[in-house]
Amino acid sequence: MGVLNMIRHMDTKRMRQTAKEVARQARKPYPVIFCDMVWCGFKYQAGYLDYSLFQFWNLNGPQRASILTRGKNNAYVRTLNDKSHWDDFDVKPTFLRLFAPFADRKWLDLTVSDPQALQSFGEELGSFLVKPRDGTHGDGVEIIRAGEVTDWQALYDSLTEKGQTLCEEVIAQHPELDRLWPGSVNTIRLVTILGSDNTVHTVAAYLRVGNGPRPVDNFNSGGMVTPLDPKTGVILAPARDKSGFLSQTHPVTGVTFEGFQVPMWEEVLSFIQKAALVIPQVRYVAWDVAVTPNGPTLVEGNQYPGHDIYNLPGQNPSKMGILPVLDAVVPYNSL
């Protein structure tokens, strides 16, 4: 989506409200912030939410130019990812079939199953996850315990009515990640670009960590995120949630974030190098990887990599964004 289209679809009321909130936070006059917000939209393809989240008012020109904004991220997706293959990632049962060697767990699609199959599945596993077959942000993810189910037909009807039609075996994560937070599977977000020479480049690495009653680690659903050294898998900074709160240690378990070693990192990198070659028509992917006691496994792949967790304020003293890393693989000006 180009700048003019972004302007055409912009929620101007929300933009003005965001500018007022930013002006209070930045302690600058509203007209100054509003005009700068508009300028950054034209100059850097930064939406007003980008301006707020990445604190553009605190960045100089080179820092602003290095941020992977929504507009620039869209350009990479539009150029590198063949739209005819988006459903290979977006429709979760399709993804699980295509990536079966990398997502080794039992699952059931209720759109092509009946209550009896659901009961057999649940009783075999004891407990299982349910989720929408095309959902995002961890929305609609719940754990069902078979021992608590009294009417499988009623459960089937309820799940299908709410669109929670994908049932999955619960992933048992590595003890080290369980020590960090046992209430969810804490996944690694690895972003890769498949180069024109079929070389897989890892351009970003983050760990997402749960923090609350929901069994998800998503940044947009109450979880936290922290950057990893892509070479070693060591956490580089405090964890941050969507509200901007920075945590040196996990608020519940007390485990220190910075310096924490994600287990089996070499295996994770080797694993994702192979997964990134399965659908070469989709070259720019954000992978969510869990680490089990036996090695890495794919939770999902995202043909539209979000851009919101990269270079969040408080986690990067240089305030430089990751766009130069992507640019070194596929120059932005060539898109």
C-alpha positions as semicolon CSV with decimal commas, in nm:
position;residue;x (nm);y (nm);z (nm)
1;M;0,000;0,000;0,000
2;G;0,154;0,332;-0,109
3;V;0,156;0,654;0,091
4;L;-0,152;0,795;-0,088
5;N;-0,350;0,478;-0,021
6;M;-0,240;0,486;0,343
7;I;-0,374;0,840;0,370
8;R;-0,699;0,745;0,198
9;H;-0,765;0,464;0,448
10;M;-0,642;0,651;0,753
11;D;-0,863;0,690;1,061
12;T;-0,807;1,065;1,101
13;K;-1,004;1,084;1,425
14;R;-0,785;0,820;1,586
15;M;-0,476;0,983;1,441
16;R;-0,564;1,315;1,606
17;Q;-0,632;1,137;1,936
18;T;-0,298;0,954;1,913
19;A;-0,120;1,283;1,838
20;K;-0,273;1,436;2,152
21;E;-0,163;1,140;2,365
22;V;0,189;1,155;2,218
23;A;0,207;1,531;2,276
24;R;0,133;1,476;2,645
25;Q;0,391;1,198;2,668
26;A;0,656;1,392;2,475
27;R;0,567;1,722;2,650
28;K;0,552;1,899;2,319
29;P;0,277;2,111;2,159
30;Y;0,008;1,913;1,980
31;P;0,047;2,101;1,647
32;V;0,420;2,021;1,645
33;I;0,358;1,651;1,704
34;F;0,070;1,633;1,456
35;C;0,272;1,797;1,178
36;D;0,573;1,577;1,251
37;M;0,348;1,270;1,246
38;V;0,219;1,364;0,901
39;W;0,574;1,433;0,780
40;C;0,693;1,092;0,902
41;G;0,405;0,931;0,717
42;F;0,525;1,081;0,389
43;K;0,899;1,054;0,453
44;Y;0,926;0,714;0,625
45;Q;0,586;0,549;0,557
46;A;0,531;0,550;0,932
47;G;0,166;0,530;1,038
48;Y;0,054;0,723;1,344
49;L;0,069;0,403;1,549
50;D;0,430;0,354;1,434
51;Y;0,504;0,710;1,540
52;S;0,367;0,640;1,887
53;L;0,503;0,287;1,939
54;F;0,856;0,359;1,819
55;Q;0,862;0,708;1,976
56;F;0,957;0,885;1,653
57;W;0,969;1,218;1,835
58;N;1,279;1,088;2,017
59;L;1,463;0,978;1,700
60;N;1,695;1,169;1,470
61;G;1,689;1,141;1,091
62;P;1,917;0,834;1,050
63;Q;1,738;0,655;1,332
64;R;1,398;0,724;1,178
65;A;1,515;0,604;0,838
66;S;1,634;0,274;0,991
67;I;1,296;0,178;1,138
68;L;1,095;-0,094;0,965
69;T;0,766;0,094;0,953
70;R;0,432;-0,049;0,847
71;G;0,458;0,095;0,497
72;K;0,807;-0,042;0,442
73;N;0,714;-0,380;0,587
74;N;0,416;-0,394;0,351
75;A;0,649;-0,330;0,058
76;Y;0,865;-0,630;0,151
77;V;0,559;-0,854;0,187
78;R;0,409;-0,734;-0,140
79;T;0,732;-0,794;-0,332
80;L;0,866;-1,113;-0,175
81;N;0,553;-1,314;-0,094
82;D;0,342;-1,463;-0,372
83;K;-0,019;-1,392;-0,277
84;S;-0,138;-1,723;-0,422
85;H;0,052;-1,899;-0,140
86;W;-0,063;-1,683;0,151
87;D;-0,325;-1,939;0,256
88;D;-0,050;-2,199;0,290
89;F;0,044;-2,004;0,603
90;D;-0,277;-1,830;0,705
91;V;-0,503;-2,138;0,712
92;K;-0,358;-2,335;1,001
93;P;-0,467;-2,688;0,896
94;T;-0,311;-2,627;0,554
95;F;0,009;-2,507;0,721
96;L;0,022;-2,810;0,949
97;R;-0,016;-3,044;0,650
98;L;0,248;-2,871;0,439
99;F;0,495;-2,841;0,726
100;A;0,420;-3,178;0,888
101;P;0,790;-3,275;0,923
102;F;0,850;-2,951;1,117
103;A;0,530;-2,952;1,329
104;D;0,525;-3,301;1,472
105;R;0,208;-3,305;1,685
106;K;-0,145;-3,439;1,669
107;W;-0,421;-3,208;1,549
108;L;-0,784;-3,220;1,440
109;D;-0,982;-2,994;1,207
110;L;-1,342;-2,978;1,330
111;T;-1,465;-2,847;0,994
112;V;-1,410;-3,196;0,853
113;S;-1,465;-3,397;1,175
114;D;-1,756;-3,490;1,401
115;P;-1,819;-3,495;1,778
116;Q;-1,706;-3,858;1,803
117;A;-1,370;-3,773;1,647
118;L;-1,336;-3,481;1,890
119;Q;-1,408;-3,710;2,185
120;S;-1,154;-3,969;2,069
121;F;-0,896;-3,696;2,014
122;G;-0,955;-3,540;2,355
123;E;-0,959;-3,863;2,550
124;E;-0,639;-3,980;2,381
125;L;-0,450;-3,661;2,473
126;G;-0,615;-3,574;2,805
127;S;-0,589;-3,201;2,733
128;F;-0,560;-3,005;2,411
129;L;-0,559;-2,656;2,263
130;V;-0,842;-2,509;2,059
131;K;-0,798;-2,209;1,833
132;P;-0,947;-2,048;1,520
133;R;-0,815;-2,209;1,202
134;D;-0,716;-1,864;1,067
135;G;-0,676;-1,655;1,384
136;T;-0,402;-1,413;1,489
137;H;-0,256;-1,261;1,808
138;G;-0,349;-1,568;2,014
139;D;-0,718;-1,475;1,995
140;G;-0,954;-1,761;2,077
141;V;-0,682;-1,993;2,212
142;E;-0,797;-2,206;2,506
143;I;-0,700;-2,530;2,678
144;I;-0,966;-2,801;2,701
145;R;-0,927;-3,076;2,964
146;A;-1,101;-3,395;2,865
147;G;-1,173;-3,493;3,224
148;E;-1,387;-3,181;3,263
149;V;-1,598;-3,243;2,952
150;T;-1,943;-3,390;3,027
151;D;-2,100;-3,352;2,682
152;W;-1,878;-3,382;2,373
153;Q;-2,161;-3,293;2,135
154;A;-2,222;-2,969;2,325
155;L;-1,849;-2,891;2,323
156;Y;-1,832;-2,960;1,950
157;D;-2,130;-2,732;1,886
158;S;-1,983;-2,456;2,103
159;L;-1,639;-2,471;1,941
160;T;-1,772;-2,471;1,586
161;E;-2,011;-2,186;1,665
162;K;-1,725;-1,975;1,802
163;G;-1,496;-2,068;1,513
164;Q;-1,247;-2,252;1,737
165;T;-1,224;-2,537;1,491
166;L;-0,858;-2,636;1,515
167;C;-0,761;-2,869;1,799
168;E;-0,393;-2,931;1,871
169;E;-0,182;-3,139;2,101
170;V;-0,029;-2,924;2,375
171;I;0,343;-2,870;2,317
172;A;0,567;-2,966;2,608
173;Q;0,841;-2,703;2,614
174;H;1,203;-2,741;2,721
175;P;1,254;-2,728;3,101
176;E;1,464;-2,410;3,073
177;L;1,182;-2,223;2,898
178;D;0,936;-2,371;3,146
179;R;1,152;-2,227;3,424
180;L;1,122;-1,885;3,263
181;W;0,740;-1,906;3,249
182;P;0,538;-2,231;3,265
183;G;0,196;-2,078;3,191
184;S;0,242;-2,076;2,813
185;V;0,471;-2,208;2,544
186;N;0,732;-1,932;2,514
187;T;0,810;-1,913;2,145
188;I;1,102;-1,782;1,945
189;R;1,008;-1,537;1,669
190;L;1,260;-1,581;1,387
191;V;1,223;-1,369;1,074
192;T;1,388;-1,500;0,759
193;I;1,432;-1,380;0,403
194;L;1,505;-1,630;0,128
195;G;1,760;-1,467;-0,101
196;S;1,758;-1,491;-0,478
197;D;2,036;-1,752;-0,450
198;N;1,821;-1,967;-0,214
199;T;2,028;-1,865;0,088
200;V;1,818;-1,827;0,403
201;H;1,899;-1,511;0,597
202;T;1,784;-1,465;0,958
203;V;1,709;-1,093;0,991
204;A;1,550;-1,084;1,338
205;A;1,530;-1,303;1,648
206;Y;1,309;-1,243;1,952
207;L;1,170;-1,444;2,242
208;R;0,806;-1,402;2,336
209;V;0,714;-1,485;2,695
210;G;0,373;-1,528;2,854
211;N;0,267;-1,335;3,163
212;G;-0,084;-1,393;3,286
213;P;-0,377;-1,634;3,298
214;R;-0,405;-1,691;2,921
215;P;-0,203;-1,980;2,770
216;V;-0,040;-1,757;2,505
217;D;0,278;-1,553;2,479
218;N;0,163;-1,306;2,211
219;F;0,276;-0,944;2,250
220;N;-0,073;-0,825;2,158
221;S;-0,240;-1,054;2,412
222;G;-0,060;-0,961;2,732
223;G;0,275;-1,129;2,668
224;M;0,622;-0,979;2,666
225;V;0,899;-0,972;2,408
226;T;1,275;-0,940;2,425
227;P;1,548;-0,941;2,158
228;L;1,786;-1,231;2,111
229;D;2,137;-1,240;1,976
230;P;2,065;-1,420;1,646
231;K;2,402;-1,597;1,658
232;T;2,387;-1,728;2,015
233;G;2,023;-1,718;2,129
234;V;2,109;-1,514;2,439
235;I;1,857;-1,253;2,557
236;L;2,001;-0,905;2,508
237;A;1,764;-0,674;2,700
238;P;1,480;-0,654;2,951
239;A;1,142;-0,781;2,837
240;R;0,874;-0,531;2,731
241;D;0,499;-0,554;2,714
242;K;0,258;-0,365;2,486
243;S;0,203;-0,093;2,745
244;G;0,576;-0,013;2,743
245;F;0,656;-0,162;3,084
246;L;1,011;-0,301;3,100
247;S;1,091;-0,603;3,320
248;Q;1,442;-0,701;3,422
249;T;1,301;-1,025;3,564
250;H;0,984;-1,216;3,494
251;P;0,715;-1,062;3,720
252;V;0,602;-1,403;3,849
253;T;0,893;-1,647;3,825
254;G;1,165;-1,393;3,901
255;V;1,399;-1,532;3,633
256;T;1,634;-1,266;3,494
257;F;1,585;-1,196;3,123
258;E;1,913;-1,041;3,011
259;G;2,173;-1,313;2,965
260;F;1,920;-1,598;2,960
261;Q;2,027;-1,865;2,712
262;V;1,755;-2,008;2,489
263;P;1,829;-2,382;2,478
264;M;1,930;-2,579;2,168
265;W;1,999;-2,264;1,965
266;E;2,216;-2,428;1,698
267;E;1,940;-2,683;1,639
268;V;1,683;-2,401;1,612
269;L;1,885;-2,219;1,344
270;S;1,946;-2,537;1,143
271;F;1,579;-2,630;1,172
272;I;1,450;-2,297;1,042
273;Q;1,698;-2,297;0,753
274;K;1,524;-2,610;0,625
275;A;1,168;-2,492;0,695
276;A;1,226;-2,168;0,502
277;L;1,282;-2,370;0,182
278;V;0,949;-2,558;0,188
279;I;0,751;-2,284;0,010
280;P;1,009;-2,073;-0,176
281;Q;0,734;-1,856;-0,329
282;V;0,696;-1,697;0,016
283;R;1,040;-1,554;0,087
284;Y;0,977;-1,324;0,385
285;V;0,839;-1,517;0,683
286;A;0,809;-1,477;1,059
287;W;0,837;-1,820;1,219
288;D;0,713;-1,904;1,568
289;V;0,929;-2,185;1,704
290;A;0,887;-2,377;2,028
291;V;1,172;-2,573;2,183
292;T;1,077;-2,909;2,331
293;P;1,306;-3,142;2,529
294;N;1,365;-3,321;2,198
295;G;1,432;-3,017;1,982
296;P;1,256;-2,734;1,797
297;T;0,907;-2,756;1,648
298;L;0,704;-2,509;1,444
299;V;0,403;-2,348;1,603
300;E;0,321;-2,145;1,293
301;G;0,462;-1,937;1,011
302;N;0,343;-1,590;0,920
303;Q;0,349;-1,476;0,559
304;Y;0,281;-1,126;0,689
305;P;0,556;-1,069;0,946
306;G;0,441;-0,811;1,197
307;H;0,676;-0,520;1,249
308;D;0,566;-0,403;1,594
309;I;0,807;-0,596;1,818
310;Y;1,130;-0,483;1,654
311;N;1,344;-0,209;1,812
312;L;1,099;-0,120;2,085
313;P;1,203;0,175;2,305
314;G;1,405;0,067;2,607
315;Q;1,554;-0,242;2,442
316;N;1,799;-0,083;2,199
317;P;2,030;0,192;2,328
318;S;2,140;0,291;1,976
319;K;1,775;0,344;1,870
320;M;1,869;0,211;1,526
321;G;1,608;-0,007;1,356
322;I;1,638;-0,336;1,168
323;L;1,567;-0,202;0,819
324;P;1,941;-0,197;0,731
325;V;1,956;-0,572;0,808
326;L;1,673;-0,642;0,562
327;D;1,819;-0,392;0,316
328;A;2,148;-0,583;0,309
329;V;1,960;-0,892;0,184
330;V;1,699;-0,726;-0,039
331;P;1,756;-0,351;-0,092
332;Y;1,446;-0,157;0,001
333;N;1,493;0,077;-0,296
334;S;1,460;-0,223;-0,527
335;L;1,110;-0,311;-0,407
